[in-house]
């Protein structure tokens, strides 16, 4: 397993490098249509990187960062609320959030189906998700997947089209954007 509890400083210092500018721009474009003071759940938030990026373009939003690694969350900036928990058991009531963000975190979840059930439960009607992850059909994506599995991680990396189909099974309509070996998916509960 990757010892995330000891890696907060690393992600805080270098974490943003893995987010290309185009993905940050996409995130801001996605957030443009989110209602004022909407509630954002940053799932597998680590140090709260996705919330930080979001805050640069929408500082009116409420950010809740959830992660099982307490010592990653302690690096979150003061405007980000934090909660130690896993994606498979999100400790909030149903229909609590307008948006769920998952930045390089989905592939770490132990049980993707249980996490998706929880995401659907805590999202409001017509709630949205933004996923950023690595495409396992590319050489780099495959290499990262192998490396993480060797470290004992679940390595639930997807070919984006397969994840899109899965999201549709959970009631989302989804749109993929590919960025070489990385991709984003924007999806809305219908
Ligand atoms: C590569 S880090 C990404 C953190 C952050 N989203 C970022 O982009 O910097 C992956 C995060 O997923 C978290 N994680 C691992 N298993 C998880 C689970 N079952 N539910 C939620 N988060 C999990 C880890 O603790 C870690 O903080």
PDB file of C-alpha atoms and ligand atoms in Angstrom:
ATOM      1  CA  UNK A   1       0.000   0.000   0.000  1.00  0.00           C
ATOM      2  CA  UNK A   2       1.154   3.550  -0.650  1.00  0.00           C
ATOM      3  CA  UNK A   3       1.677   5.189   2.776  1.00  0.00           C
ATOM      4  CA  UNK A   4      -0.371   8.314   2.032  1.00  0.00           C
ATOM      5  CA  UNK A   5      -0.333   9.373   5.676  1.00  0.00           C
ATOM      6  CA  UNK A   6       3.413  10.058   5.309  1.00  0.00           C
ATOM      7  CA  UNK A   7       3.193  11.687   1.886  1.00  0.00           C
ATOM      8  CA  UNK A   8       1.205  14.832   2.590  1.00  0.00           C
ATOM      9  CA  UNK A   9       4.293  17.076   2.231  1.00  0.00           C
ATOM     10  CA  UNK A  10       5.099  15.407  -1.103  1.00  0.00           C
ATOM     11  CA  UNK A  11       1.612  15.920  -2.560  1.00  0.00           C
ATOM     12  CA  UNK A  12       1.418  19.438  -1.145  1.00  0.00           C
ATOM     13  CA  UNK A  13       4.750  20.350  -2.779  1.00  0.00           C
ATOM     14  CA  UNK A  14       4.626  18.430  -6.052  1.00  0.00           C
ATOM     15  CA  UNK A  15       0.996  17.321  -6.436  1.00  0.00           C
ATOM     16  CA  UNK A  16      -0.007  20.112  -8.802  1.00  0.00           C
ATOM     17  CA  UNK A  17       2.624  19.036 -11.379  1.00  0.00           C
ATOM     18  CA  UNK A  18       0.491  16.079 -12.400  1.00  0.00           C
ATOM     19  CA  UNK A  19      -2.443  18.380 -13.291  1.00  0.00           C
ATOM     20  CA  UNK A  20      -1.937  19.850 -16.754  1.00  0.00           C
ATOM     21  CA  UNK A  21      -3.120  23.426 -17.313  1.00  0.00           C
ATOM     22  CA  UNK A  22      -5.786  22.192 -19.718  1.00  0.00           C
ATOM     23  CA  UNK A  23      -7.337  20.037 -16.970  1.00  0.00           C
ATOM     24  CA  UNK A  24      -7.400  22.938 -14.534  1.00  0.00           C
ATOM     25  CA  UNK A  25      -9.075  25.039 -17.216  1.00  0.00           C
ATOM     26  CA  UNK A  26     -11.614  22.282 -17.824  1.00  0.00           C
ATOM     27  CA  UNK A  27     -12.339  22.125 -14.118  1.00  0.00           C
ATOM     28  CA  UNK A  28     -13.003  25.878 -14.040  1.00  0.00           C
ATOM     29  CA  UNK A  29     -15.224  25.633 -17.116  1.00  0.00           C
ATOM     30  CA  UNK A  30     -17.150  22.807 -15.441  1.00  0.00           C
ATOM     31  CA  UNK A  31     -17.599  24.866 -12.264  1.00  0.00           C
ATOM     32  CA  UNK A  32     -18.861  27.916 -14.158  1.00  0.00           C
ATOM     33  CA  UNK A  33     -22.395  26.513 -14.278  1.00  0.00           C
ATOM     34  CA  UNK A  34     -22.500  25.325 -10.677  1.00  0.00           C
ATOM     35  CA  UNK A  35     -24.957  27.301  -8.497  1.00  0.00           C
ATOM     36  CA  UNK A  36     -23.637  29.977  -6.144  1.00  0.00           C
ATOM     37  CA  UNK A  37     -22.385  28.580  -2.823  1.00  0.00           C
ATOM     38  CA  UNK A  38     -22.822  25.039  -4.102  1.00  0.00           C
ATOM     39  CA  UNK A  39     -21.518  22.223  -1.935  1.00  0.00           C
ATOM     40  CA  UNK A  40     -18.492  20.449  -3.336  1.00  0.00           C
ATOM     41  CA  UNK A  41     -17.260  17.063  -2.123  1.00  0.00           C
ATOM     42  CA  UNK A  42     -13.575  16.483  -2.931  1.00  0.00           C
ATOM     43  CA  UNK A  43     -13.386  12.693  -2.652  1.00  0.00           C
ATOM     44  CA  UNK A  44      -9.994  11.090  -2.089  1.00  0.00           C
ATOM     45  CA  UNK A  45      -8.972  14.693  -1.611  1.00  0.00           C
ATOM     46  CA  UNK A  46      -5.501  14.110  -0.161  1.00  0.00           C
ATOM     47  CA  UNK A  47      -4.178  17.585   0.620  1.00  0.00           C
ATOM     48  CA  UNK A  48      -7.196  19.213  -1.062  1.00  0.00           C
ATOM     49  CA  UNK A  49      -5.543  19.946  -4.400  1.00  0.00           C
ATOM     50  CA  UNK A  50      -8.756  19.773  -6.457  1.00  0.00           C
ATOM     51  CA  UNK A  51     -10.507  22.091  -4.003  1.00  0.00           C
ATOM     52  CA  UNK A  52      -7.604  24.535  -4.246  1.00  0.00           C
ATOM     53  CA  UNK A  53      -7.774  24.560  -8.050  1.00  0.00           C
ATOM     54  CA  UNK A  54     -11.546  25.028  -7.889  1.00  0.00           C
ATOM     55  CA  UNK A  55     -11.244  27.873  -5.394  1.00  0.00           C
ATOM     56  CA  UNK A  56      -9.072  29.853  -7.847  1.00  0.00           C
ATOM     57  CA  UNK A  57     -12.094  30.226 -10.146  1.00  0.00           C
ATOM     58  CA  UNK A  58     -15.028  29.881  -7.716  1.00  0.00           C
ATOM     59  CA  UNK A  59     -14.232  31.193  -4.243  1.00  0.00           C
ATOM     60  CA  UNK A  60     -17.925  31.250  -3.249  1.00  0.00           C
ATOM     61  CA  UNK A  61     -18.198  27.445  -3.099  1.00  0.00           C
ATOM     62  CA  UNK A  62     -18.247  25.271   0.030  1.00  0.00           C
ATOM     63  CA  UNK A  63     -15.498  22.649  -0.030  1.00  0.00           C
ATOM     64  CA  UNK A  64     -15.524  19.378   1.918  1.00  0.00           C
ATOM     65  CA  UNK A  65     -12.420  17.223   1.519  1.00  0.00           C
ATOM     66  CA  UNK A  66     -12.831  13.539   2.395  1.00  0.00           C
ATOM     67  CA  UNK A  67      -9.930  11.110   2.602  1.00  0.00           C
ATOM     68  CA  UNK A  68      -9.027   8.092   4.767  1.00  0.00           C
ATOM     69  CA  UNK A  69      -5.502   9.508   5.262  1.00  0.00           C
ATOM     70  CA  UNK A  70      -5.787  11.976   8.136  1.00  0.00           C
ATOM     71  CA  UNK A  71      -2.254  13.274   7.676  1.00  0.00           C
ATOM     72  CA  UNK A  72      -2.901  14.171   4.036  1.00  0.00           C
ATOM     73  CA  UNK A  73      -5.966  16.190   5.038  1.00  0.00           C
ATOM     74  CA  UNK A  74      -4.032  18.230   7.581  1.00  0.00           C
ATOM     75  CA  UNK A  75      -2.395  20.095   4.674  1.00  0.00           C
ATOM     76  CA  UNK A  76      -5.766  21.358   3.397  1.00  0.00           C
ATOM     77  CA  UNK A  77      -6.111  25.155   3.368  1.00  0.00           C
ATOM     78  CA  UNK A  78      -8.389  26.758   6.009  1.00  0.00           C
ATOM     79  CA  UNK A  79     -11.337  27.345   3.651  1.00  0.00           C
ATOM     80  CA  UNK A  80     -11.529  23.565   3.038  1.00  0.00           C
ATOM     81  CA  UNK A  81     -13.464  21.523   5.593  1.00  0.00           C
ATOM     82  CA  UNK A  82     -12.075  18.039   6.144  1.00  0.00           C
ATOM     83  CA  UNK A  83     -13.435  14.651   7.142  1.00  0.00           C
ATOM     84  CA  UNK A  84     -11.539  11.385   7.536  1.00  0.00           C
ATOM     85  CA  UNK A  85     -13.524   8.724   5.658  1.00  0.00           C
ATOM     86  CA  UNK A  86     -13.500   6.440   2.647  1.00  0.00           C
ATOM     87  CA  UNK A  87     -15.377   6.751  -0.620  1.00  0.00           C
ATOM     88  CA  UNK A  88     -17.137   3.466   0.152  1.00  0.00           C
ATOM     89  CA  UNK A  89     -18.714   4.892   3.305  1.00  0.00           C
ATOM     90  CA  UNK A  90     -19.270   8.638   2.975  1.00  0.00           C
ATOM     91  CA  UNK A  91     -20.444  10.035   6.339  1.00  0.00           C
ATOM     92  CA  UNK A  92     -23.004  12.515   4.985  1.00  0.00           C
ATOM     93  CA  UNK A  93     -26.729  12.446   4.471  1.00  0.00           C
ATOM     94  CA  UNK A  94     -28.277  11.716   1.123  1.00  0.00           C
ATOM     95  CA  UNK A  95     -28.485  14.642  -1.310  1.00  0.00           C
ATOM     96  CA  UNK A  96     -25.884  16.696   0.592  1.00  0.00           C
ATOM     97  CA  UNK A  97     -23.692  17.778  -2.334  1.00  0.00           C
ATOM     98  CA  UNK A  98     -24.043  19.494  -5.719  1.00  0.00           C
ATOM     99  CA  UNK A  99     -20.724  18.221  -7.056  1.00  0.00           C
ATOM    100  CA  UNK A 100     -18.213  15.427  -6.392  1.00  0.00           C
ATOM    101  CA  UNK A 101     -14.602  15.902  -7.535  1.00  0.00           C
ATOM    102  CA  UNK A 102     -12.188  12.985  -7.865  1.00  0.00           C
ATOM    103  CA  UNK A 103      -8.653  13.890  -8.852  1.00  0.00           C
ATOM    104  CA  UNK A 104      -6.339  10.890  -9.292  1.00  0.00           C
ATOM    105  CA  UNK A 105      -8.269   9.188  -6.522  1.00  0.00           C
ATOM    106  CA  UNK A 106     -10.841   6.876  -8.103  1.00  0.00           C
ATOM    107  CA  UNK A 107      -8.212   4.250  -8.953  1.00  0.00           C
ATOM    108  CA  UNK A 108      -7.305   4.024  -5.266  1.00  0.00           C
ATOM    109  CA  UNK A 109     -10.828   3.198  -4.085  1.00  0.00           C
ATOM    110  CA  UNK A 110     -11.104  -0.399  -2.879  1.00  0.00           C
ATOM    111  CA  UNK A 111     -14.604  -0.970  -4.184  1.00  0.00           C
ATOM    112  CA  UNK A 112     -15.618   1.168  -7.161  1.00  0.00           C
ATOM    113  CA  UNK A 113     -19.248   0.024  -7.206  1.00  0.00           C
ATOM    114  CA  UNK A 114     -19.746   0.716  -3.515  1.00  0.00           C
ATOM    115  CA  UNK A 115     -18.112   4.148  -3.967  1.00  0.00           C
ATOM    116  CA  UNK A 116     -20.389   4.958  -6.918  1.00  0.00           C
ATOM    117  CA  UNK A 117     -23.459   3.934  -4.900  1.00  0.00           C
ATOM    118  CA  UNK A 118     -22.326   6.294  -2.149  1.00  0.00           C
ATOM    119  CA  UNK A 119     -21.656   9.111  -4.612  1.00  0.00           C
ATOM    120  CA  UNK A 120     -25.144   8.743  -6.098  1.00  0.00           C
ATOM    121  CA  UNK A 121     -26.601   8.722  -2.571  1.00  0.00           C
ATOM    122  CA  UNK A 122     -24.900  11.943  -1.413  1.00  0.00           C
ATOM    123  CA  UNK A 123     -25.404  13.852  -4.674  1.00  0.00           C
ATOM    124  CA  UNK A 124     -28.393  16.157  -5.060  1.00  0.00           C
ATOM    125  CA  UNK A 125     -30.812  15.695  -7.961  1.00  0.00           C
ATOM    126  CA  UNK A 126     -28.969  16.539 -11.201  1.00  0.00           C
ATOM    127  CA  UNK A 127     -25.707  16.580  -9.229  1.00  0.00           C
ATOM    128  CA  UNK A 128     -22.452  16.434 -11.162  1.00  0.00           C
ATOM    129  CA  UNK A 129     -19.080  14.742 -10.966  1.00  0.00           C
ATOM    130  CA  UNK A 130     -15.660  15.626 -12.331  1.00  0.00           C
ATOM    131  CA  UNK A 131     -13.089  12.834 -12.596  1.00  0.00           C
ATOM    132  CA  UNK A 132      -9.446  13.226 -13.527  1.00  0.00           C
ATOM    133  CA  UNK A 133      -7.401  10.049 -13.919  1.00  0.00           C
ATOM    134  CA  UNK A 134      -4.958   8.026 -16.017  1.00  0.00           C
ATOM    135  CA  UNK A 135      -6.017   6.060 -19.085  1.00  0.00           C
ATOM    136  CA  UNK A 136      -4.990   2.413 -18.704  1.00  0.00           C
ATOM    137  CA  UNK A 137      -5.131   1.835 -22.458  1.00  0.00           C
ATOM    138  CA  UNK A 138      -2.037   4.064 -22.890  1.00  0.00           C
ATOM    139  CA  UNK A 139       1.553   3.005 -22.241  1.00  0.00           C
ATOM    140  CA  UNK A 140       2.053   5.417 -19.333  1.00  0.00           C
ATOM    141  CA  UNK A 141      -1.336   4.657 -17.822  1.00  0.00           C
ATOM    142  CA  UNK A 142      -0.611   0.928 -17.987  1.00  0.00           C
ATOM    143  CA  UNK A 143       2.849   1.416 -16.453  1.00  0.00           C
ATOM    144  CA  UNK A 144       1.454   3.431 -13.539  1.00  0.00           C
ATOM    145  CA  UNK A 145      -1.237   0.805 -13.044  1.00  0.00           C
ATOM    146  CA  UNK A 146       1.361  -1.991 -12.891  1.00  0.00           C
ATOM    147  CA  UNK A 147       3.550   0.031 -10.533  1.00  0.00           C
ATOM    148  CA  UNK A 148       0.696   0.769  -8.153  1.00  0.00           C
ATOM    149  CA  UNK A 149      -0.439  -2.863  -8.134  1.00  0.00           C
ATOM    150  CA  UNK A 150       3.122  -3.895  -7.249  1.00  0.00           C
ATOM    151  CA  UNK A 151       2.849  -1.512  -4.287  1.00  0.00           C
ATOM    152  CA  UNK A 152      -0.318  -3.297  -3.164  1.00  0.00           C
ATOM    153  CA  UNK A 153      -2.786  -0.655  -4.350  1.00  0.00           C
ATOM    154  CA  UNK A 154      -6.111  -1.701  -5.933  1.00  0.00           C
ATOM    155  CA  UNK A 155      -5.088  -0.094  -9.245  1.00  0.00           C
ATOM    156  CA  UNK A 156      -8.639   0.369 -10.513  1.00  0.00           C
ATOM    157  CA  UNK A 157      -7.550   2.227 -13.624  1.00  0.00           C
ATOM    158  CA  UNK A 158     -10.057   2.469 -16.455  1.00  0.00           C
ATOM    159  CA  UNK A 159     -10.209   2.852 -20.165  1.00  0.00           C
ATOM    160  CA  UNK A 160     -12.337   6.040 -20.143  1.00  0.00           C
ATOM    161  CA  UNK A 161     -15.076   4.544 -22.343  1.00  0.00           C
ATOM    162  CA  UNK A 162     -15.528   1.660 -19.869  1.00  0.00           C
ATOM    163  CA  UNK A 163     -15.836   4.086 -16.961  1.00  0.00           C
ATOM    164  CA  UNK A 164     -18.321   6.161 -18.974  1.00  0.00           C
ATOM    165  CA  UNK A 165     -20.473   3.024 -19.476  1.00  0.00           C
ATOM    166  CA  UNK A 166     -20.249   2.237 -15.783  1.00  0.00           C
ATOM    167  CA  UNK A 167     -21.311   5.759 -14.852  1.00  0.00           C
ATOM    168  CA  UNK A 168     -24.264   5.446 -17.216  1.00  0.00           C
ATOM    169  CA  UNK A 169     -25.282   2.265 -15.364  1.00  0.00           C
ATOM    170  CA  UNK A 170     -25.479   4.437 -12.227  1.00  0.00           C
ATOM    171  CA  UNK A 171     -27.732   7.001 -13.881  1.00  0.00           C
ATOM    172  CA  UNK A 172     -25.189   9.533 -15.134  1.00  0.00           C
ATOM    173  CA  UNK A 173     -24.781  11.018 -18.579  1.00  0.00           C
ATOM    174  CA  UNK A 174     -21.055  11.374 -19.120  1.00  0.00           C
ATOM    175  CA  UNK A 175     -18.651  13.165 -21.447  1.00  0.00           C
ATOM    176  CA  UNK A 176     -14.985  12.191 -21.825  1.00  0.00           C
ATOM    177  CA  UNK A 177     -12.078  14.512 -22.669  1.00  0.00           C
ATOM    178  CA  UNK A 178      -8.754  12.840 -23.421  1.00  0.00           C
ATOM    179  CA  UNK A 179      -5.400  14.428 -22.741  1.00  0.00           C
ATOM    180  CA  UNK A 180      -2.803  11.965 -24.036  1.00  0.00           C
ATOM    181  CA  UNK A 181      -2.398   9.382 -21.226  1.00  0.00           C
ATOM    182  CA  UNK A 182      -4.806  11.231 -18.936  1.00  0.00           C
ATOM    183  CA  UNK A 183      -8.493  11.992 -19.205  1.00  0.00           C
ATOM    184  CA  UNK A 184     -11.333  13.792 -17.516  1.00  0.00           C
ATOM    185  CA  UNK A 185     -14.960  12.765 -17.305  1.00  0.00           C
ATOM    186  CA  UNK A 186     -17.729  15.215 -16.571  1.00  0.00           C
ATOM    187  CA  UNK A 187     -20.997  13.516 -15.684  1.00  0.00           C
ATOM    188  CA  UNK A 188     -24.454  14.546 -14.529  1.00  0.00           C
ATOM    189  CA  UNK A 189     -27.071  12.539 -12.670  1.00  0.00           C
ATOM    190  CA  UNK A 190     -30.145  12.381 -14.872  1.00  0.00           C
TER     191      UNK A 190
HETATM  192  C1  LIG B   1      -2.867  10.170  -5.519  1.00  0.00           C
HETATM  193  S1  LIG B   1      -3.705  10.771  -4.110  1.00  0.00           S
HETATM  194  C2  LIG B   1      -4.611  12.105  -4.834  1.00  0.00           C
HETATM  195  C3  LIG B   1      -4.991  13.139  -3.820  1.00  0.00           C
HETATM  196  C4  LIG B   1      -5.611  14.419  -4.393  1.00  0.00           C
HETATM  197  N1  LIG B   1      -6.909  14.179  -4.968  1.00  0.00           N
HETATM  198  C5  LIG B   1      -4.679  15.073  -5.373  1.00  0.00           C
HETATM  199  O1  LIG B   1      -4.991  15.117  -6.550  1.00  0.00           O
HETATM  200  O2  LIG B   1      -3.601  15.536  -4.951  1.00  0.00           O
HETATM  201  C6  LIG B   1      -4.958   9.555  -3.839  1.00  0.00           C
HETATM  202  C7  LIG B   1      -5.749   9.745  -2.567  1.00  0.00           C
HETATM  203  O3  LIG B   1      -6.782   8.755  -2.519  1.00  0.00           O
HETATM  204  C8  LIG B   1      -6.968   8.432  -1.160  1.00  0.00           C
HETATM  205  N2  LIG B   1      -7.701   7.155  -1.008  1.00  0.00           N
HETATM  206  C9  LIG B   1      -7.199   5.902  -0.946  1.00  0.00           C
HETATM  207  N3  LIG B   1      -8.181   5.008  -0.753  1.00  0.00           N
HETATM  208  C10 LIG B   1      -9.328   5.716  -0.685  1.00  0.00           C
HETATM  209  C11 LIG B   1     -10.689   5.373  -0.469  1.00  0.00           C
HETATM  210  N4  LIG B   1     -11.077   4.096  -0.320  1.00  0.00           N
HETATM  211  N5  LIG B   1     -11.607   6.362  -0.427  1.00  0.00           N
HETATM  212  C12 LIG B   1     -11.242   7.659  -0.597  1.00  0.00           C
HETATM  213  N6  LIG B   1      -9.959   8.030  -0.814  1.00  0.00           N
HETATM  214  C13 LIG B   1      -9.024   7.086  -0.845  1.00  0.00           C
HETATM  215  C14 LIG B   1      -5.559   8.391  -0.612  1.00  0.00           C
HETATM  216  O4  LIG B   1      -5.525   8.451   0.799  1.00  0.00           O
HETATM  217  C15 LIG B   1      -4.940   9.584  -1.302  1.00  0.00           C
HETATM  218  O5  LIG B   1      -5.018  10.750  -0.525  1.00  0.00           O
END
